[in-house]
Coordinates of C-alpha atoms in Angstrom, one line a residue:
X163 CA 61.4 -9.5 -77.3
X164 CA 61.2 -6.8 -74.4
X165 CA 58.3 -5.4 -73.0
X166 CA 59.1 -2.5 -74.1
X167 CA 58.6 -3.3 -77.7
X168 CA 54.8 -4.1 -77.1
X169 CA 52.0 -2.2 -78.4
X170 CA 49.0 -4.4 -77.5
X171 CA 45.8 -3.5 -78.2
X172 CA 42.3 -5.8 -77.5
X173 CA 39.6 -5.3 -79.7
X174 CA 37.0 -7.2 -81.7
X175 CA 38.1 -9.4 -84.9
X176 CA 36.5 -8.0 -88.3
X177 CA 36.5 -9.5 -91.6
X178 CA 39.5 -7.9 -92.8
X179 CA 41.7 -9.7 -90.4
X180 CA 41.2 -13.0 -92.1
X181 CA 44.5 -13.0 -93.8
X182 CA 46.4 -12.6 -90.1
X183 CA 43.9 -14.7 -88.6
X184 CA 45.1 -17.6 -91.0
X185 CA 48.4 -17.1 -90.8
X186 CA 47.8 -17.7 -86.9
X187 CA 45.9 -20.3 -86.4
X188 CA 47.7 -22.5 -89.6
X189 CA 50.8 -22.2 -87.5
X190 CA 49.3 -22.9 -83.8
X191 CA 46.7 -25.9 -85.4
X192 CA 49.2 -27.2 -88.0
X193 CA 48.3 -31.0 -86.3
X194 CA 44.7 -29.8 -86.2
X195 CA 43.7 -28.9 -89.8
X196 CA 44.7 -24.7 -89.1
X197 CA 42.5 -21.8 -90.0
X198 CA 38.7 -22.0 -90.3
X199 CA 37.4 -21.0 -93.9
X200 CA 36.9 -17.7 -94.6
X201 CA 33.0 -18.1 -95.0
X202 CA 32.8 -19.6 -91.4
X203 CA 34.5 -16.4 -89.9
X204 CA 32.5 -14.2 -91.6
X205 CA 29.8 -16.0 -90.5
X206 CA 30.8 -15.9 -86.8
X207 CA 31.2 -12.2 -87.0
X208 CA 28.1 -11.3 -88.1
X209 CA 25.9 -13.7 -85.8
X210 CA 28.0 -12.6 -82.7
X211 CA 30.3 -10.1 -83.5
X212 CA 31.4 -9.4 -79.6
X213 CA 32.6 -12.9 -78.5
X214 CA 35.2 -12.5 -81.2
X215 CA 38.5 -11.1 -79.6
X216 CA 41.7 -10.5 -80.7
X217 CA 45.0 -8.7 -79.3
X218 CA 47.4 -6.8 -81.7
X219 CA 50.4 -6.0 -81.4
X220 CA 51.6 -2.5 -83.5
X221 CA 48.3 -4.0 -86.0
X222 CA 49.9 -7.7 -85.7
X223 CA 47.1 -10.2 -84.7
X224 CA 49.0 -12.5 -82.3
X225 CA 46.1 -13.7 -79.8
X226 CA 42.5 -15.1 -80.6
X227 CA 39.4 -15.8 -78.5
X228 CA 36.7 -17.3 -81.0
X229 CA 33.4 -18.1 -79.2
X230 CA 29.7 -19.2 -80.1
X231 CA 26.5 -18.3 -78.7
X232 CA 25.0 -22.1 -76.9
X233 CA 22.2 -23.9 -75.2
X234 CA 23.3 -24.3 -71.8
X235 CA 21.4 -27.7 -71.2
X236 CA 22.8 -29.3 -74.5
X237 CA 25.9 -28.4 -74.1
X238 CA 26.7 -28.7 -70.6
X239 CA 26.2 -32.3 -71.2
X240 CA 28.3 -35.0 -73.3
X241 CA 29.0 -33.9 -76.6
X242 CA 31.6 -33.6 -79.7
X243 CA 33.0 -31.0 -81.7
X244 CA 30.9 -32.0 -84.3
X245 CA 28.2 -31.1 -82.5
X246 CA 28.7 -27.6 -83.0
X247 CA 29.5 -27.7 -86.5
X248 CA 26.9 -27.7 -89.7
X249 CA 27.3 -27.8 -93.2
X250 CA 30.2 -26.9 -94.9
X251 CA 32.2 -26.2 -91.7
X252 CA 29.3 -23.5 -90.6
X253 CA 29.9 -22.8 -86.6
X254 CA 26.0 -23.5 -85.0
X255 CA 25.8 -20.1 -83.5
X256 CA 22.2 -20.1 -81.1
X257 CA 20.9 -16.6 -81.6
X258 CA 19.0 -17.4 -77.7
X259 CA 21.5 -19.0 -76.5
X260 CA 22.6 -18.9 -72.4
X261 CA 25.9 -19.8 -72.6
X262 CA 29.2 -19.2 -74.0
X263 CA 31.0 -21.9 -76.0
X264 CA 34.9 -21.3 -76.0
X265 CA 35.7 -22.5 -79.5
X266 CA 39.2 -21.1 -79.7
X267 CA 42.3 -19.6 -78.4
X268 CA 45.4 -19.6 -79.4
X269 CA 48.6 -17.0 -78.5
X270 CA 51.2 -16.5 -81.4
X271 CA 54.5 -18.3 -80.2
X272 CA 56.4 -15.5 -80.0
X273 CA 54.3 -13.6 -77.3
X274 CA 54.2 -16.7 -75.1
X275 CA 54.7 -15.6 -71.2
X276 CA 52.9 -12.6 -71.4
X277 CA 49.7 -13.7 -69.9
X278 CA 47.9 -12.9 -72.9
X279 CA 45.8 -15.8 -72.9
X280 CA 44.5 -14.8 -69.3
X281 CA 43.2 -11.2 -70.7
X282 CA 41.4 -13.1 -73.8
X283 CA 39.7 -14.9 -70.7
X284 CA 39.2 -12.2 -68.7
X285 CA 37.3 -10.7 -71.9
X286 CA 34.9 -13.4 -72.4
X287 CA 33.9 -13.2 -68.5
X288 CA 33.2 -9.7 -68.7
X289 CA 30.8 -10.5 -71.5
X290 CA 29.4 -13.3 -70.0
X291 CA 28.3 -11.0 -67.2
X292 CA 27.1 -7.9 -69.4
X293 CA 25.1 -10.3 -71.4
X294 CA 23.8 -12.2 -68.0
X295 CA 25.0 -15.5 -69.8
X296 CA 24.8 -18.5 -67.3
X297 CA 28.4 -19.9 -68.3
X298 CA 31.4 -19.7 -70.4
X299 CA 31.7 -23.6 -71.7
X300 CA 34.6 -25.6 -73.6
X301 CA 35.8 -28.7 -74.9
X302 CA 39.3 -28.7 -73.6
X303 CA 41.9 -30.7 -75.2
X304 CA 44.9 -32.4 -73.3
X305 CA 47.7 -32.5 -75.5
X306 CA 50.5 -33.5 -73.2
X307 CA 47.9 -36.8 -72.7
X308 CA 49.6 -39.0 -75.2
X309 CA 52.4 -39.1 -73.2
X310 CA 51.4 -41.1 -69.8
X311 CA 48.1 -42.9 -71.5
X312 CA 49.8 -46.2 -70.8
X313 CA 50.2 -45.6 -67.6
X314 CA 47.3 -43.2 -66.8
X315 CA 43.3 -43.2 -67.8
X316 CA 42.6 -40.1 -68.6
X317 CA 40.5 -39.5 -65.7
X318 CA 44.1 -40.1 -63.7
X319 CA 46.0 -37.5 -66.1
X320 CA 43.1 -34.8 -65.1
X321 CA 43.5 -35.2 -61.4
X322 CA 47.4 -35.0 -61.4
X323 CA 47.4 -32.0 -63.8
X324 CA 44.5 -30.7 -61.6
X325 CA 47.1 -31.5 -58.3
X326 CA 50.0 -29.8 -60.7
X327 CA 51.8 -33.3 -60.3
X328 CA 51.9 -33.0 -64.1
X329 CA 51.8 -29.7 -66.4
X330 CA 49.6 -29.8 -69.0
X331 CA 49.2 -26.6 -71.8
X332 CA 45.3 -26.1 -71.6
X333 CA 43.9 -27.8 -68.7
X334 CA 46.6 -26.2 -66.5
X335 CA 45.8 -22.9 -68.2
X336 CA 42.5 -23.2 -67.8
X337 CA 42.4 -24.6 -64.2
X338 CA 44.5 -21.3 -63.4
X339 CA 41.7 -19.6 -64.8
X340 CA 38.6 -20.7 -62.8
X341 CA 37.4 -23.0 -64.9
X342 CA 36.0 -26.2 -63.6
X343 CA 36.2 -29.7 -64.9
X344 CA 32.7 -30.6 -65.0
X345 CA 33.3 -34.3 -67.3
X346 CA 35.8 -36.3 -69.4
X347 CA 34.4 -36.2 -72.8
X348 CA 35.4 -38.9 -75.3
X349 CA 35.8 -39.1 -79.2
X350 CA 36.0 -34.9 -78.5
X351 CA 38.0 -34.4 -81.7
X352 CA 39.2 -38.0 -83.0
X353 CA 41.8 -36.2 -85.6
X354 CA 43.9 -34.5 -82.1
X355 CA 46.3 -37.8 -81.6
X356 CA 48.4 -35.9 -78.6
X357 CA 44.8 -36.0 -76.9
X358 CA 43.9 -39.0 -78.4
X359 CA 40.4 -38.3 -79.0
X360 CA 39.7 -37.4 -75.0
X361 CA 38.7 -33.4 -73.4
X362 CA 37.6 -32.4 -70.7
X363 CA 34.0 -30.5 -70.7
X364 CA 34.8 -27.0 -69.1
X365 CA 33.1 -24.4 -67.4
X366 CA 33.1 -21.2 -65.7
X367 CA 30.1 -20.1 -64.0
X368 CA 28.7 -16.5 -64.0
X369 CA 27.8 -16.4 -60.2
X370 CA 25.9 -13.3 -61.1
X371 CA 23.4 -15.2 -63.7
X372 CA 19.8 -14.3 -63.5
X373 CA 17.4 -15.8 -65.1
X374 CA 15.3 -14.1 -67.6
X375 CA 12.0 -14.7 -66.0
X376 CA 13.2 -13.4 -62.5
X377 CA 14.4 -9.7 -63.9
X378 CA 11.8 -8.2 -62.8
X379 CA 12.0 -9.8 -59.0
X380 CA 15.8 -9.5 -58.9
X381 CA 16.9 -8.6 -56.0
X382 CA 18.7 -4.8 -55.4
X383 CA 22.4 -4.9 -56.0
X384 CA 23.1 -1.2 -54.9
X385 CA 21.5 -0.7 -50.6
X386 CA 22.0 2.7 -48.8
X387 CA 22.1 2.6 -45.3
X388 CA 21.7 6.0 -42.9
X389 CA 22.4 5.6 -39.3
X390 CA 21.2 7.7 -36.5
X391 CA 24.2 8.3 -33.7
X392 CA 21.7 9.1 -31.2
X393 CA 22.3 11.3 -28.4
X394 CA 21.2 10.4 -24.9
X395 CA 19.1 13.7 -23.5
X396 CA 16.4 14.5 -21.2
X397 CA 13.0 14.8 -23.1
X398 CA 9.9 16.9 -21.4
X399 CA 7.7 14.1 -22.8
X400 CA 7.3 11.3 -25.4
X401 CA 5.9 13.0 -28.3
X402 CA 8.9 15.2 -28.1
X403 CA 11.0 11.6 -28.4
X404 CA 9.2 11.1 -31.5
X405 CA 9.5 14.1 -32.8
X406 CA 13.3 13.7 -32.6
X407 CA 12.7 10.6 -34.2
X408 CA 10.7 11.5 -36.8
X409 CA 13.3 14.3 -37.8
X410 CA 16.1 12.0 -38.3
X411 CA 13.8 9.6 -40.0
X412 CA 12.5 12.4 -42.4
X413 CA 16.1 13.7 -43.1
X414 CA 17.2 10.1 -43.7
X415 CA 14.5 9.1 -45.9
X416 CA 15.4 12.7 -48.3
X417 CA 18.7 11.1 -48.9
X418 CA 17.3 7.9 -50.4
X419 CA 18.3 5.5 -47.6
X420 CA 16.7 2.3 -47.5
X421 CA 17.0 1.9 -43.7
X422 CA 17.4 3.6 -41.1
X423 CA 19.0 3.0 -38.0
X424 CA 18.8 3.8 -34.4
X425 CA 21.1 2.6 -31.5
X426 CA 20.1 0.2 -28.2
X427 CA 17.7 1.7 -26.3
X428 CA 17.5 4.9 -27.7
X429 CA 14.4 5.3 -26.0
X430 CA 16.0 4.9 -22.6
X431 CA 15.8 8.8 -21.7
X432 CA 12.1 7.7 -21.5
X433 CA 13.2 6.8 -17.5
X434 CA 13.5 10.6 -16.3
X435 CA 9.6 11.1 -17.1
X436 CA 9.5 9.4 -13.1
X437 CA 10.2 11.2 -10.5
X438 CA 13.6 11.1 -8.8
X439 CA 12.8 8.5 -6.2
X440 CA 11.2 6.7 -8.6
X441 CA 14.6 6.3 -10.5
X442 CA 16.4 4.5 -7.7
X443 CA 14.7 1.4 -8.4
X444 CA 16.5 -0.1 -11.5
X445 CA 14.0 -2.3 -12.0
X446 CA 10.9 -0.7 -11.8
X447 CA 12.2 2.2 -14.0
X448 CA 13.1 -0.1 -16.7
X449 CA 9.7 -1.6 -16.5
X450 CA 8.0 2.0 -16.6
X451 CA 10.6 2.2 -19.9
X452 CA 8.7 -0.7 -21.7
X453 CA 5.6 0.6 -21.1
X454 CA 6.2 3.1 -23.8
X455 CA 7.0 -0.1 -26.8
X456 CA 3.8 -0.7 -28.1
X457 CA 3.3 2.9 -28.7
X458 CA 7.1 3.5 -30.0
X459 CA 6.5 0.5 -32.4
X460 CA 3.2 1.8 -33.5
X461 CA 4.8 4.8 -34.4
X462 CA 8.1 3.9 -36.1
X463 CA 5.7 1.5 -38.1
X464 CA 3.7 4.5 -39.3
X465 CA 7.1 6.3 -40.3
X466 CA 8.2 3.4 -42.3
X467 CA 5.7 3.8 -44.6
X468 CA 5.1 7.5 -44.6
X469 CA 8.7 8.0 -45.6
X470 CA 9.3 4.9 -47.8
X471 CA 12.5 3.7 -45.6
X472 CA 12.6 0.1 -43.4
X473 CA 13.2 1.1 -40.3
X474 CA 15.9 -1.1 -37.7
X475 CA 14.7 0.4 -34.1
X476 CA 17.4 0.2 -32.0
X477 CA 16.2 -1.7 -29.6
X478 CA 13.4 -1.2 -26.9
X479 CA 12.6 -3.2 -23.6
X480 CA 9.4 -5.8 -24.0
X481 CA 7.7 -7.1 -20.9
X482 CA 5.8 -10.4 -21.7
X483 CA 2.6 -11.7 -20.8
X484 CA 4.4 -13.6 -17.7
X485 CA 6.1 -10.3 -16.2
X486 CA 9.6 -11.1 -17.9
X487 CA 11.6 -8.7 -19.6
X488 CA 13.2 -8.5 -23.1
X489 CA 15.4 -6.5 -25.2
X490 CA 14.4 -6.7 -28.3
X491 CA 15.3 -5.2 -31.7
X492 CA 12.0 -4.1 -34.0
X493 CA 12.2 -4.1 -37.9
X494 CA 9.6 -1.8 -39.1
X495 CA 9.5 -3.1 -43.3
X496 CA 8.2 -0.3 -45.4
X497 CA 5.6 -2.2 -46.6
X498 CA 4.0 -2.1 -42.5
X499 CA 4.9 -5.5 -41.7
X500 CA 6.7 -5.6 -38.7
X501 CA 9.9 -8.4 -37.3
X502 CA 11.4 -8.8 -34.2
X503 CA 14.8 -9.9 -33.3
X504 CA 15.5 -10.5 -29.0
X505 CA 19.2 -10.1 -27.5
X506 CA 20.4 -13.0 -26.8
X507 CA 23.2 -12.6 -24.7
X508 CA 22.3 -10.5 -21.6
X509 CA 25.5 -8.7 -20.2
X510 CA 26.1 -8.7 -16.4
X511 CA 24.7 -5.1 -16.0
X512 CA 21.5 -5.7 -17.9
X513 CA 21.3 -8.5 -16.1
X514 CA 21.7 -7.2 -11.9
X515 CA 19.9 -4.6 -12.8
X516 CA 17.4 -4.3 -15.0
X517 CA 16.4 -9.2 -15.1
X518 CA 16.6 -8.7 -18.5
X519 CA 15.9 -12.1 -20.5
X520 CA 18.1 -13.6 -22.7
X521 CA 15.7 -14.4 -26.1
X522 CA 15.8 -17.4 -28.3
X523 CA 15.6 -17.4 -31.4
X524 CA 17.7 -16.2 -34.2
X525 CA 16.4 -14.7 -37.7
X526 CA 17.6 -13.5 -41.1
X527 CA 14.6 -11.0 -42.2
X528 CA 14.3 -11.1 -46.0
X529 CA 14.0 -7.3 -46.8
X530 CA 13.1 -5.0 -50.2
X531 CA 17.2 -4.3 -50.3
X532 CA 18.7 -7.5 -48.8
X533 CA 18.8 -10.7 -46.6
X534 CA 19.7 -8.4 -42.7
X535 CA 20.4 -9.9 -39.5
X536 CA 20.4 -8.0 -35.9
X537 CA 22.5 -8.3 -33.2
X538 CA 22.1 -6.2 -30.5
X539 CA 25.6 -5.5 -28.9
X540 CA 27.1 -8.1 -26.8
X541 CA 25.7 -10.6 -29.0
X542 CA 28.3 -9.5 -32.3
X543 CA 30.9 -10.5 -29.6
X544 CA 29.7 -14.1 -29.7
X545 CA 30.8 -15.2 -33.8
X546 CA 28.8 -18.2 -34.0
X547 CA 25.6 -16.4 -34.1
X548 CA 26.7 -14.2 -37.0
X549 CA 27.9 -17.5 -38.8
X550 CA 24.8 -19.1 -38.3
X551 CA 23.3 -15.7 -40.3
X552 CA 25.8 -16.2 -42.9
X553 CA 24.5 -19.8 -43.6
X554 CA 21.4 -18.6 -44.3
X555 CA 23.0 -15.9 -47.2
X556 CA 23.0 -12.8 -44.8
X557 CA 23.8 -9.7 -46.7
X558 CA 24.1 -7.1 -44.0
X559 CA 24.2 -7.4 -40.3
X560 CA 22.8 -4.8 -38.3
X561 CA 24.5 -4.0 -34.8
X562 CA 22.7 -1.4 -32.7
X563 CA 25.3 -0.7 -29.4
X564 CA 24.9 1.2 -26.4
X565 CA 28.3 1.4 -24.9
X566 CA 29.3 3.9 -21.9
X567 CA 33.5 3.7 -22.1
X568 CA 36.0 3.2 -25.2
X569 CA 37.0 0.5 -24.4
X570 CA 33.6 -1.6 -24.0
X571 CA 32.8 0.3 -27.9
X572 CA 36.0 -1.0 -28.7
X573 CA 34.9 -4.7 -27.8
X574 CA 32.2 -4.0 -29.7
X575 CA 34.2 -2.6 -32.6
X576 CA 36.6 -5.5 -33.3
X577 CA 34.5 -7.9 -33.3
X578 CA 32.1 -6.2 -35.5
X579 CA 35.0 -6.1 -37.9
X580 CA 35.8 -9.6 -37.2
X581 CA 32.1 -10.4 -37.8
X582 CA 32.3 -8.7 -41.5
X583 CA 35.7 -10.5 -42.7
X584 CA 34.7 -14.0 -40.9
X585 CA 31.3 -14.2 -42.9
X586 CA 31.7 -11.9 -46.7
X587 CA 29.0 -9.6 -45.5
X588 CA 28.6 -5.8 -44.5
X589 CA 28.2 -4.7 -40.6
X590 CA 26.4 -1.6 -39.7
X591 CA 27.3 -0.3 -36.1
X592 CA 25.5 2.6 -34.5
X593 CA 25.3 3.4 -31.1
X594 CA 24.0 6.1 -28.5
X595 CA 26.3 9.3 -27.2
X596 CA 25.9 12.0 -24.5
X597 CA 25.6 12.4 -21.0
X598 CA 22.3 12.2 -18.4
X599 CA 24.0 13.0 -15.2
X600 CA 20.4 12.6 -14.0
X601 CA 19.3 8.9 -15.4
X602 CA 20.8 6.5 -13.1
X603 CA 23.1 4.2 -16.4
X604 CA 22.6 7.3 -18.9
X605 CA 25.6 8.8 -17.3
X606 CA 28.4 8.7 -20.1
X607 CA 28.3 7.0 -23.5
X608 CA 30.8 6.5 -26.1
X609 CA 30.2 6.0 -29.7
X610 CA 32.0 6.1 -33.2
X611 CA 29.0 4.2 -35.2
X612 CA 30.8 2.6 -38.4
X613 CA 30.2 0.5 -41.7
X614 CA 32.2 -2.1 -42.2
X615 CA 33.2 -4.2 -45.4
X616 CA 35.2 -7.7 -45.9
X617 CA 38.8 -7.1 -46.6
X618 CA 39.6 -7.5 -50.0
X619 CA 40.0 -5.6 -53.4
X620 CA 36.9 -4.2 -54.4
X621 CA 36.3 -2.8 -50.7
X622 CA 38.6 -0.1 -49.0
X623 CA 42.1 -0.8 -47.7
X624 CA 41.3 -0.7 -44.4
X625 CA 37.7 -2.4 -44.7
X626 CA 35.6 0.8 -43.0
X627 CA 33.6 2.2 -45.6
X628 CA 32.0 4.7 -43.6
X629 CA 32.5 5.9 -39.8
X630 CA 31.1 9.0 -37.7
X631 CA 33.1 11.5 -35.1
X632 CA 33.5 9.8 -32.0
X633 CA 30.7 11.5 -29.5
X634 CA 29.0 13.5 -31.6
X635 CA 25.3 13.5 -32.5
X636 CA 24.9 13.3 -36.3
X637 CA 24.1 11.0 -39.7
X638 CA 25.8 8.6 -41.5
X639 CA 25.3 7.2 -44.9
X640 CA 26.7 4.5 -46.6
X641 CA 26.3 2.6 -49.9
X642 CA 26.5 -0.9 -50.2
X643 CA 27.2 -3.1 -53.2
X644 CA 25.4 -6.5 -52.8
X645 CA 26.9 -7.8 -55.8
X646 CA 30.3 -7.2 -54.6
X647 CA 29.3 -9.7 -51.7
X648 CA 28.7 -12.7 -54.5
X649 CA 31.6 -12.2 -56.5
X650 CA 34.3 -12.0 -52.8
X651 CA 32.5 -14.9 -51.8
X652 CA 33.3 -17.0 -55.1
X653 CA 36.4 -15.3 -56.2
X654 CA 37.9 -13.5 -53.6
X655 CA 41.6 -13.7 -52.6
X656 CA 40.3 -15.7 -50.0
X657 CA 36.9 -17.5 -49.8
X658 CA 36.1 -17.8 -45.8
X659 CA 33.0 -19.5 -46.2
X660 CA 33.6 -21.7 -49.0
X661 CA 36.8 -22.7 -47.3
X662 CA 35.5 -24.2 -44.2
X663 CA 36.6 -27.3 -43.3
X664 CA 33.3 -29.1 -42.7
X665 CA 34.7 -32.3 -42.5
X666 CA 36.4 -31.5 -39.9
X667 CA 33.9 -29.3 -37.7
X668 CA 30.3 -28.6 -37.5
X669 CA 27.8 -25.4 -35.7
X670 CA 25.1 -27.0 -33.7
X671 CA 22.0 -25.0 -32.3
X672 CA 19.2 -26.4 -29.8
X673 CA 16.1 -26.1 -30.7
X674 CA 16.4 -24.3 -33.9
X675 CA 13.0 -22.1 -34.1
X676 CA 13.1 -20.7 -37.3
X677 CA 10.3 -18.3 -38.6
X678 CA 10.5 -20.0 -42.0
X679 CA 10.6 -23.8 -41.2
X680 CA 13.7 -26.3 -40.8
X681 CA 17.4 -25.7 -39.9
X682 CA 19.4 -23.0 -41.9
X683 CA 21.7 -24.6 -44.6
X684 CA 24.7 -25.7 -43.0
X685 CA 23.5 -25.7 -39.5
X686 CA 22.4 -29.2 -37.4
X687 CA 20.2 -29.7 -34.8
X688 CA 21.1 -31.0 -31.0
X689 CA 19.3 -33.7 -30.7
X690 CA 20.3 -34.1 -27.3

């Protein structure tokens, strides 16, 4: 048969298919007893009329996914075929159930090769998912078992078809298909001799599974971000700063964002309030920049909430009760709460100049619209910090920049990318543009502030799903799908977190101080 002679159509199995549906099955299960009674079908239909799939070809049945409705607990554990069976061959359907019991499928002969089995499965994921099921569960047989049983258990046969050492017709279909074996259950179905009574317990886990009595706190799947690229001018005064900021935040906030963004040390044009003397010493202009935090922080709070937005504030200089000095990124939450995230890593500059201090401690803020982490420039060039984040579920990471030349944004750039494909989440860049002749280090900035994705699939081709003109001052928005996140961590083309080889390496930090108690997941203490 050629492909071009197929007409396939997938749609739901009704009553009057029985007569095909018999014709099927007797042929694929002549060992196994064939066709389920008509009363039994019928039944099935009407209880749970969308698990029941079939592919035609030109109004020829030749494929068939039967499935029942089942309680995840009872059935996730040892069981029988039996088990699911009632009187007079009536299939135990649970009306509640949370799971998905694979009772059948079987591909006409004929259309073998075609991969039709995989879009039956592909089916019963997609409803697994629209119904919020837990998991798609089966009793797999191993019919090519009978053939190496004295030699192998059948705990043996699994792991070599499992290591393709030996090919077997369900479990290697069913292994290519994401299922997991989760047991070896015996006296399955005593009458299937080529199994000899053995199967393995199957499953397939919907990673995006809530449970009922969580709805209502779910977390949001769908997150718009705005970002501010900010330009660097000379302000009469700090209320008009704040009045620029308030602009942007009020523009941002009409478009539904829920954050906004601003770059490193946006406030910096703060320094040209002293007088030109005044600005030649670096380091008593930055301290007359902090001076102006508390205020700034009191007022971003109040925009938070006034617009209904979290706010991520760039980054502003803190001076501490000892005299030291901090660069430190604020996140004002909409609810008025306010978090804190220090640089860590202090570049040369900031650090001949300006004694900044290098802070310690590294957060994931639970937000309204995602887990966020913030690194404030030179630190995304550093990957084990964001990895650290990513062990503790990090959706989105945050990167505020201030950057004078291409080439330093470009630093920043790649490994921002990096930082995105390395750890399945989203990074937001934004940085700072413009010229201050007059601001000693406000001279020249470059900026291009970007969004970027992992690369794979169900993101863009070249993993940027949002970027700005280089150098000019405007917004940016972007839309990001959380869910997308679980289902490239679980089933992407390639899992980079999953995959690590922990037996083979660990990430240490000294002196963990968390905000919420204990070491992130997958992270060990120094105890040196």
């Amino acid at each position: 048969m050629s492909l071009d002679d197929l007409h396939l159509n997938l749609r739901n199995l009704t009553p009057d298919d029985y007569p095909q549906l018999k014709l099927l099955m007797d042929k694929v299960y002549h060992d196994i007893g064939g066709c389920w009674p008509k009363p039994t079908i019928d039944k099935l239909i009407k209880e749970f009329p969308d698990g029941q799939v079939i592919i035609e070809d030109d109004e020829t049945i030749v494929g068939v996914a039967l499935t029942a409705l089942v309680d995840y607990d009872t059935f996730s554990n040892p069981h029988t075929y039996d088990d699911l069976i009632g009187k007079s061959e009536t299939i135990l359907n649970e009306e509640n159930g949370d799971a998905m019991y694979g009772l059948d499928v079987l591909i006409h002969p004929d259309y073998r090769g075609y991969r039709l089995g995989r879009r039956l499965y592909e089916a019963r994921k997609e409803l697994c998912r629209s119904m919020n099921l837990r998991a798609i569960l089966a009793g797999g047989r191993i019919p090519q078992y009978h053939e190496y049983s004295a030699e192998l258990t059948p705990a043996e046969y699994i792991d070599k078809v499992s290591r393709k050492e030996i090919h077997d017709p369900i479990l290697s279909f069913q292994l290519a298909n994401d299922f997991l074996v989760k047991r070896l259950l015996r006296k399955y179905l005593p009458e299937d001799e080529k199994s000899q009574g053995f199967a393995t317990l199957l499953e397939w886990n919907n990673i995006l599974f809530e449970p009922a009595e969580r709805v209502l706190e779910t977390r949001r799947t769908q997150v718009r971000v705005g970002a501010v690229q900010w330009q660097m001018r000379e302000l009469p005064s700090v209320e008009a700063v704040l009045e620029q900021i308030e602009y942007f935040v009020d523009a941002l906030s009409s478009y539904q964002s829920d954050f906004a963004v601003f770059p490193e040390l946006f406030n910096a044009p703060l320094m040209g309030l002293q007088d030109r003397a005044a600005q030649l010493d670096q380091l008593a202009a930055i301290r007359f920049l902090s001076g102006f935090t508390a205020r700034f922080k009191t007022e971003l709070s109040r925009m938070a909430v006034a617009y209904n937005i979290n706010i991520i504030a760039g980054s502003m200089i803190e001076e501490d009760d000892d005299g030291k000095l901090y660069n430190i990124a604020y996140l004002c939450h909409r609810d008025g709460s306010i978090e804190r995230q220090a640089k860590l890593h202090i570049t040369p500059q900031e650090r001949r100049d300006w004694v900044i201090e290098g802070g310690d401690e590294l957060l994931v803020f639970q937000t309204d619209a995602g887990r966020v982490g913030i690194q404030i420039c030179y630190d995304v060039e550093f990957p084990e910090l964001s990895r650290l984040l990513a062990d503790q579920d990090m959706d989105i990471l945050f990167v505020p920049f201030w950057t004078d030349t291409k080439n330093g944004y470009l630093r920043v750039r790649h490994c921002a990318q990096a930082r995105a494909i390395e750890n399945e989440c989203y990074v937001v860049l934004c940085g700072s543009v413009g010229n201050v002749p007059s601001i000693k280090n406000l001279d020249i900035q470059y900026a291009q502030s970007s969004v970027f994705s992992p690369s794979d699939f169900a993101f863009p081709h070249d993993a940027v799903l949002a970027e700005t003109t280089p150098n000019t001052e405007m917004i940016m928005f972007s839309d990001l799908d959380l869910t997308r996140l679980t289902v490239v961590r679980s089933e992407g083309s390639v899992t980079n977190l999953k995959d690590r080889r922990k037996d083979l390496f660990d990430l240490r930090w000294r002196d963990w101080s968390w905000k919420s108690g204990g070491l992130p997941s997958g992270a060990k203490q120094d105890e040196n």
